[in-house]
Coordinates of C-alpha atoms and ligand atoms in Angstrom, one line a residue:
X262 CA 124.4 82.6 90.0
X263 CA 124.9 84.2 93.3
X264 CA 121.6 86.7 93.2
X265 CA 124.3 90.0 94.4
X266 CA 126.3 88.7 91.2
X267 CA 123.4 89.5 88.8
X268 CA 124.0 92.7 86.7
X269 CA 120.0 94.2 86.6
X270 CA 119.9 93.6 90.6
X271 CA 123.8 95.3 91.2
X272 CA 122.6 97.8 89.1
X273 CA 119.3 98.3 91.1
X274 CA 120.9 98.3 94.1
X275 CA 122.8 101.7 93.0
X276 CA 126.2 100.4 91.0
X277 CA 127.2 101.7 88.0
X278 CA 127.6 98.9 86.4
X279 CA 129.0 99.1 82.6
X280 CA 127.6 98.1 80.0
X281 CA 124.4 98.6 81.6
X282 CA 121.8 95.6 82.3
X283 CA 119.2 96.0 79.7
X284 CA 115.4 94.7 79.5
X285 CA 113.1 96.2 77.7
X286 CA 109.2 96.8 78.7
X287 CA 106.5 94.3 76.6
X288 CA 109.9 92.3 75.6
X289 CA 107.6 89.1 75.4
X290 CA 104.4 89.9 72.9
X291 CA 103.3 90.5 69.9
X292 CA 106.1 91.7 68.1
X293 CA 107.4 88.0 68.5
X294 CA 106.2 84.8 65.9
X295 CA 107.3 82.6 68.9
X296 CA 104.3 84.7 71.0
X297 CA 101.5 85.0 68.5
X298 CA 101.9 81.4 68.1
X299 CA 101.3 80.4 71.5
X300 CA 98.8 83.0 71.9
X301 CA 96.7 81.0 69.5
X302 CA 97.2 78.4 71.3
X303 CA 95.8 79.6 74.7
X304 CA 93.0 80.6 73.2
X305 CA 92.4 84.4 75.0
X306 CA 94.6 86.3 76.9
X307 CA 93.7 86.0 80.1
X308 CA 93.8 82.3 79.9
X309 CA 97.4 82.5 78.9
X310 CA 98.1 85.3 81.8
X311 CA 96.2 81.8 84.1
X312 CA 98.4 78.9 82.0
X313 CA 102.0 78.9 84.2
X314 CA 103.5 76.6 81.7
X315 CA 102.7 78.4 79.0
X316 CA 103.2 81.6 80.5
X317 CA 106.8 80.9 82.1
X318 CA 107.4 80.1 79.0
X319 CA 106.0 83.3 76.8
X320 CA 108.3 85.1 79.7
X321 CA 111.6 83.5 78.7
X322 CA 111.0 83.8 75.0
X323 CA 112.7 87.2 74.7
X324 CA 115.5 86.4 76.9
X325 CA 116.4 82.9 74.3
X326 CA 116.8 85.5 71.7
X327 CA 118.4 88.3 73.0
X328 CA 119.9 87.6 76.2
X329 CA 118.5 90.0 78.3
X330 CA 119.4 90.9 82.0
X331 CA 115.6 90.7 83.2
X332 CA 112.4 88.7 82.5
X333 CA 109.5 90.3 83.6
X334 CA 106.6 88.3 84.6
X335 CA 104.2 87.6 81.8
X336 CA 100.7 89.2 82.8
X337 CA 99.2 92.1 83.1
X338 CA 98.3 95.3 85.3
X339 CA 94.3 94.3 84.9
X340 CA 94.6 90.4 86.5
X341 CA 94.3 92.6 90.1
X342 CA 90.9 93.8 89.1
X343 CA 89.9 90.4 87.4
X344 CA 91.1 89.0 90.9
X345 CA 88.8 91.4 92.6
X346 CA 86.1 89.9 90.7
X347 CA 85.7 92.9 88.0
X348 CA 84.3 91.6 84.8
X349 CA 87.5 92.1 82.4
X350 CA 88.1 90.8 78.6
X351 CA 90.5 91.7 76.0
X352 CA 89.0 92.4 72.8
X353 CA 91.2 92.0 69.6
X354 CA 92.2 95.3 68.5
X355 CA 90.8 97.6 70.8
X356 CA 92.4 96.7 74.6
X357 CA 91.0 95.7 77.7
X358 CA 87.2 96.4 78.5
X359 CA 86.0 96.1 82.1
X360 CA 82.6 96.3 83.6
X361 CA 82.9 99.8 85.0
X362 CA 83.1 100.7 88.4
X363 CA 81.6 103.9 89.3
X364 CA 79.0 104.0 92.0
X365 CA 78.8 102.3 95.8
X366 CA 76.9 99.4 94.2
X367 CA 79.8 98.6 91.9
X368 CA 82.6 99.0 94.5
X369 CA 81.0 96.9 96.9
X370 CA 80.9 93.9 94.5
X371 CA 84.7 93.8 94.4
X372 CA 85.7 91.2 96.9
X373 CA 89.4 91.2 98.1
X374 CA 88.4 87.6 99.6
X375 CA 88.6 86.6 96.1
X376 CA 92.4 88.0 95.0
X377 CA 94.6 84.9 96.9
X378 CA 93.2 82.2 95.1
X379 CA 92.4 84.0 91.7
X380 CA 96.1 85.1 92.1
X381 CA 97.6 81.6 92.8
X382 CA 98.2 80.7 88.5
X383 CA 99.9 83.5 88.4
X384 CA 102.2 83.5 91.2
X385 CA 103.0 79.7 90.1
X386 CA 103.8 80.9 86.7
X387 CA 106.5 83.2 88.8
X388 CA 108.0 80.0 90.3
X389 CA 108.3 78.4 87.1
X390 CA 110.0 81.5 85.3
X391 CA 112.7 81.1 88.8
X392 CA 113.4 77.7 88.1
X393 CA 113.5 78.1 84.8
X394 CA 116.1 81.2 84.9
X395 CA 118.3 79.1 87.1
X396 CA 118.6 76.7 84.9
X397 CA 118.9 78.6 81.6
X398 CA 119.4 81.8 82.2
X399 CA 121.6 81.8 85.1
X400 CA 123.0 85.7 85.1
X401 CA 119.2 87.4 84.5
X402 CA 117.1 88.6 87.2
X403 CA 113.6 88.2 87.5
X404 CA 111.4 91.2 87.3
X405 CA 107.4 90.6 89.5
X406 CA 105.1 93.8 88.6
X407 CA 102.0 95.6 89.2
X408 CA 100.1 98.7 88.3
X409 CA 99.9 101.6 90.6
X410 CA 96.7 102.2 92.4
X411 CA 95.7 105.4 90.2
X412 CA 96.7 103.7 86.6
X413 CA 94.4 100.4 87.8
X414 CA 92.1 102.8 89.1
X415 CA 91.7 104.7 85.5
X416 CA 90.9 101.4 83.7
X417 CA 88.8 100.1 86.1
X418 CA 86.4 102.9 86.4
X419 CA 86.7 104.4 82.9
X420 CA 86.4 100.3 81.4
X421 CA 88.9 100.7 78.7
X422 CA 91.6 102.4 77.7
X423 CA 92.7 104.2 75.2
X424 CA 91.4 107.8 76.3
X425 CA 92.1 110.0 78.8
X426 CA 90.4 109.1 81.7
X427 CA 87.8 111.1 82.4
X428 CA 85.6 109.7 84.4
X429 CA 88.3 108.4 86.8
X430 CA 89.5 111.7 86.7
X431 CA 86.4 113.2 87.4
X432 CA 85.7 110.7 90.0
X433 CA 88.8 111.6 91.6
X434 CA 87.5 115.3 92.3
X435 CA 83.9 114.3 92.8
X436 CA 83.6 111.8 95.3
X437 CA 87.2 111.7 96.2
X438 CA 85.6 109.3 98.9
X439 CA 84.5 106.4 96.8
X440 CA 87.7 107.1 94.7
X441 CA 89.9 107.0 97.7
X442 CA 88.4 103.8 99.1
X443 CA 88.6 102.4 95.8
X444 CA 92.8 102.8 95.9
X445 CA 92.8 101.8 99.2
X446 CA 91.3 98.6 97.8
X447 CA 94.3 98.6 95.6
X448 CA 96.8 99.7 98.0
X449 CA 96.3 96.3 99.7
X450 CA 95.6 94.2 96.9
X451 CA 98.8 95.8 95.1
X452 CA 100.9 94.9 98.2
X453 CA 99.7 91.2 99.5
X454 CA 99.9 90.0 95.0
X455 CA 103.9 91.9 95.4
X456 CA 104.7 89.9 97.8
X457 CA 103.4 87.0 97.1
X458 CA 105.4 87.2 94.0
X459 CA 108.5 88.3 95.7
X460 CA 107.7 84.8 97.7
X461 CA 107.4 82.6 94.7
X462 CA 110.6 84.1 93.4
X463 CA 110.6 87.4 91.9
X464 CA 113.8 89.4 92.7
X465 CA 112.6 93.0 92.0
X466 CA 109.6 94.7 91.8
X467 CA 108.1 97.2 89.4
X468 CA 104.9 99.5 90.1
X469 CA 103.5 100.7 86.4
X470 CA 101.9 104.2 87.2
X471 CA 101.4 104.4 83.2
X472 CA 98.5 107.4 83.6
X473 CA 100.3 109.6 86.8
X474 CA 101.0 112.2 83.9
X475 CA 97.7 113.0 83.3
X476 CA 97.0 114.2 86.8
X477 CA 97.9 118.0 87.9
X478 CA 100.9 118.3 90.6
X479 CA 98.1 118.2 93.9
X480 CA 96.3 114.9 92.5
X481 CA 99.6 113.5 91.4
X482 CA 100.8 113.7 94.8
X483 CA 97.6 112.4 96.6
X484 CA 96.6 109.7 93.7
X485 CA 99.9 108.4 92.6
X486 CA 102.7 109.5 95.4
X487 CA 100.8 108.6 98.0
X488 CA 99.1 105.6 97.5
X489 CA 102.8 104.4 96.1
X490 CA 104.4 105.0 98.9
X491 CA 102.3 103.6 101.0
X492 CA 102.7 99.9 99.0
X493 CA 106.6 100.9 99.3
X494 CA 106.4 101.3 103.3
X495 CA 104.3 97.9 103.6
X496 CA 106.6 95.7 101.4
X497 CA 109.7 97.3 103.1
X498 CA 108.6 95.8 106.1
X499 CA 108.7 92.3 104.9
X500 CA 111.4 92.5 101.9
X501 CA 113.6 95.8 103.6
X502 CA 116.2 94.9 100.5
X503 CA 114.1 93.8 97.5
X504 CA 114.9 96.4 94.5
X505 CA 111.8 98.3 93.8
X506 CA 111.1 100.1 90.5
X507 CA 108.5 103.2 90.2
X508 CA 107.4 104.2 86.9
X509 CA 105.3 107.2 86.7
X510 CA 105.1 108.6 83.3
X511 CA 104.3 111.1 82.2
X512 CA 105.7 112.9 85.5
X513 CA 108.2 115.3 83.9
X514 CA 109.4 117.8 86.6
X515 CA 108.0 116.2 89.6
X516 CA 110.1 112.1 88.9
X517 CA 112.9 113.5 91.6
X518 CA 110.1 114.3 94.2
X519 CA 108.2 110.9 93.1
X520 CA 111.0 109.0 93.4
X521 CA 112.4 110.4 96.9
X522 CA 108.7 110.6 98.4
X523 CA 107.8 106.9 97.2
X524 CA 110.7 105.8 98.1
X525 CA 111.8 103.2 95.1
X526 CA 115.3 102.9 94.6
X527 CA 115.4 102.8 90.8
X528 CA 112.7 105.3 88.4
X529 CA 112.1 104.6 85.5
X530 CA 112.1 107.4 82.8
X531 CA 109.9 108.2 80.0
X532 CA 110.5 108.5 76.6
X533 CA 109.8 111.9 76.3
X534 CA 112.2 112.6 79.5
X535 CA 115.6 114.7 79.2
X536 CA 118.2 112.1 80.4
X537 CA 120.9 114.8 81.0
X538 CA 117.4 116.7 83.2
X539 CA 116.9 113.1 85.0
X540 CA 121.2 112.5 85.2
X541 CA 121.5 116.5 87.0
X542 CA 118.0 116.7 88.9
X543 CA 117.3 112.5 90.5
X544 CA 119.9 112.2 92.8
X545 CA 122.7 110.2 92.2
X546 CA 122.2 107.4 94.7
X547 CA 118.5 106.3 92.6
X548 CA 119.2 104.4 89.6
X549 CA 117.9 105.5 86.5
X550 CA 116.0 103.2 83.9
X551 CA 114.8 103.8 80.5
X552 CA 113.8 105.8 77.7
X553 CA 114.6 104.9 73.7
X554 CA 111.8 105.7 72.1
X555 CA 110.0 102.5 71.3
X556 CA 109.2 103.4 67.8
X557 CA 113.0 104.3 67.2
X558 CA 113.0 100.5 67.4
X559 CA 110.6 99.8 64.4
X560 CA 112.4 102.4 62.5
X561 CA 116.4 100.9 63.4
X562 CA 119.2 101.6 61.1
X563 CA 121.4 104.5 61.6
X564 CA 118.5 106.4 63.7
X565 CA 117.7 103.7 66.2
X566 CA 121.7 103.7 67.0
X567 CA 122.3 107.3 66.8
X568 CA 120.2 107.1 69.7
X569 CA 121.0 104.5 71.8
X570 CA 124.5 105.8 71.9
X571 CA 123.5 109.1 73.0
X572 CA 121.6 107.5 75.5
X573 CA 124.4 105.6 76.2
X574 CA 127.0 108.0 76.9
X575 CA 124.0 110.5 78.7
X576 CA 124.0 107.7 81.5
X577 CA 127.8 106.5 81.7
X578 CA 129.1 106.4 85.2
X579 CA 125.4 106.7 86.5
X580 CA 123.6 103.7 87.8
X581 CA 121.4 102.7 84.8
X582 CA 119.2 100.1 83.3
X583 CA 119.0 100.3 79.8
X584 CA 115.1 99.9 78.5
X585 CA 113.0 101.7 76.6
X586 CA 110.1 104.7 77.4
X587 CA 107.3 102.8 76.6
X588 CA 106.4 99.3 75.6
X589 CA 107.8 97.8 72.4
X590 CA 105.0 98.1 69.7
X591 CA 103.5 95.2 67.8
X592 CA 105.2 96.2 64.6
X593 CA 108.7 95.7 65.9
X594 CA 111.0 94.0 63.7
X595 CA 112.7 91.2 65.9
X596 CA 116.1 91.7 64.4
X597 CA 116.0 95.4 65.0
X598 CA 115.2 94.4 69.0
X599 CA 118.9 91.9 68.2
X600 CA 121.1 94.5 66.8
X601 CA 119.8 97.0 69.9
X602 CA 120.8 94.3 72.3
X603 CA 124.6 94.5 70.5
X604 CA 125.1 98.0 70.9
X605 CA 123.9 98.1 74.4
X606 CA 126.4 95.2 75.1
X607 CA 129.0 97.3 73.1
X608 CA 128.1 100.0 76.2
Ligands
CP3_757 C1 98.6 100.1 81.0 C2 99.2 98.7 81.0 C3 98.5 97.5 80.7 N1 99.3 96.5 80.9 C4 100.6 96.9 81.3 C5 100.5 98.3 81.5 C6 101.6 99.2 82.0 C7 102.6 99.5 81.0 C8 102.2 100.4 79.8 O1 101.8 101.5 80.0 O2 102.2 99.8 78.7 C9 101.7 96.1 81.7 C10 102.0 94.9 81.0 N2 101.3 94.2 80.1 C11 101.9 93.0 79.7 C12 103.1 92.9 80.5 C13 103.9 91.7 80.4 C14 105.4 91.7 80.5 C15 106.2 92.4 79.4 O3 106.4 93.6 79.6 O4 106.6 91.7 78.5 C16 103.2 94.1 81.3 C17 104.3 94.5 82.2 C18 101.4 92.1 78.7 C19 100.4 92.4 77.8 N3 99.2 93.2 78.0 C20 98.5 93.2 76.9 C21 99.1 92.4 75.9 C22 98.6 92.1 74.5 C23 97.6 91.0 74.6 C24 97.5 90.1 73.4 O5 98.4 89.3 73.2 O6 96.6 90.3 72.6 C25 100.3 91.9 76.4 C26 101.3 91.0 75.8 C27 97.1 93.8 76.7 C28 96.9 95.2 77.4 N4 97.1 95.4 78.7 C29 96.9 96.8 78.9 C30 96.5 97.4 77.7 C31 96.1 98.8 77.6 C32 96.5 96.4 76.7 C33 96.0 96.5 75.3 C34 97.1 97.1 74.5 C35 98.0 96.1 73.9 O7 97.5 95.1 73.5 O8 99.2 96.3 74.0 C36 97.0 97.4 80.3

């Protein structure tokens, strides 16, 4: 299909296009048999995030069953660290856990020499998914990501998740030097792996600033606006018309000023965002992406349409991608993911 035909990229570019395009963040994972079983079969995660067979085909999983208007590369936010050369593995049950970088000595072992090559798995996987949309999945567009400097930053000097960041956060105030060179780093990093997906393929681009909340409005502006925008500038110089996506969650009030600083054409919303707030204060010409509550999904029924259809008639006549405010969760019941997907279509 003629890529301006695609409804996720005329959407992007600022039409209201109705029914919306849907996708829906984590759409290929754990809540899916088809993905736990190839997952065994990789062996860890990381080695299926480096397998471009098996990875194109974890991406286009999701899509096979419900037909959505995006795939989004199968990886993750942490490969740019791995590539970097920062110890990283995923232990079963409790998330990523990285070798922590919080001193000079630490820093200076990352070696951006490094990313191009540890990079190149991935970016073939990116071809194969492009192929393999032309020839299955002709009307869907395909999605290339990354995290945003300051969410990258959190895991990579905290070492795992699943807290809040301190000692990034601390790091942040304290030697705002080191943590400034440090998303530099990532700044270029983030920008050379974009485009290189963008080469291979990718037709839009989406920068996960999954932590941007949990910074005050000063260090939200210097930590996740700026260093954003700065990737936005340098990939606008190359790509001037590739659809960009920013999601900064957790930024309540201050989304309209991310989105017109950073520059992204399309912001994705939150689950605990207002539409109606996004619909009156993001101006109209920035597309608006998001926000059912992921666990709205596990529960389904009557409640998980209730509110897709409020959602739905929140976002009429607005240019809108349909998705959810978070990542589907593991405990996700595939059909409830199928009968979302006909009420979206329903529009
Ligand atoms: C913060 C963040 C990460 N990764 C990501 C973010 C930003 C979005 C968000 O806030 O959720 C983004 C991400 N991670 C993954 C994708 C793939 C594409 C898709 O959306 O389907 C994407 C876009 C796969 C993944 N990334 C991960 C899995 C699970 C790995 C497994 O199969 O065991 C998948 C499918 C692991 C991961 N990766 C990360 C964590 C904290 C975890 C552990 C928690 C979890 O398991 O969900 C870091």
């Amino acid at each position: 299909m003629d890529p301006v035909q695609k409804p996720l990229l005329r959407a992007l570019a600022g039409e209201a296009v109705w029914p919306p395009p849907f996708w829906l963040m984590r759409q290929a994972g754990r809540y899916l048999p088809e993905y736990r079983q190839l997952r065994a079969q990789a062996g860890d995660f990381i080695s299926l995030c480096n397998n471009p067979p098996l990875a194109a085909e974890v991406t286009l999983q999701p899509l096979r069953r419900f037909g959505m208007d995006g795939a989004i590369l199968f990886s993750d936010i942490l490969m740019v660290p791995w590539a970097l050369g920062q110890g990283l593995r995923y232990a079963e049950g409790e998330g990523p856990l990285l070798e922590p970088v919080r001193d000079a000595e630490a820093f200076a072992r990352l070696d951006p020499s490094m990313l191009r090559g540890k990079i190149a798995s991935i970016i073939e996987t990116v071809s194969r998914v492009s192929a393999g949309l032309a020839a299955e999945a002709p009307k869907a567009a395909l999605i290339g990501f990354a995290g945003s400097p300051f969410t990258v930053a959190c895991y990579m000097v905290e070492g795992k998740g699943g807290g809040e960041f301190a000692h990034a956060r601390r790091m942040a105030y304290g030697d705002p030097v080191l943590f400034g060179k440090l998303i530099r780093l990532l700044v270029d990093a983030t920008v050379e792996y974009l485009l290189a997906q963008a080469d291979a393929g990718a037709e839009a681009l989406m920068l996960f600033d999954s932590w941007a909340g949990l910074l005050p409005p000063n260090q939200f502006r210097r930590w996740s606006i700026e260093p954003s925008a700065a990737i936005v500038r340098a990939i606008r110089k190359v790509r001037p018309d590739i659809p960009l996506i920013g999601f900064p969650r957790l930024a309540g009030p201050l989304l309209p000023e991310y989105a017109a600083r950073v520059g992204v054409g399309t912001v994705a919303m939150d689950t605990g965002m207002d539409p109606r707030w996004a619909v009156a204060n993001v101006p109209p010409g920035i597309t608006l992406q998001g926000n059912l509550d992921p666990q709205v999904v596990v529960a389904g029924g009557e409640a998980m349409e209730a509110e897709a259809r409020a959602l739905l008639a929140a976002m009429r006549g607005r240019p809108f991608v349909f998705n959810l405010g978070h990542g589907i969760v593991p405990p996700t019941p595939p059909e409830h993911v199928g009968a979302l997907a006909r009420i979206i279509r329903m529009g």
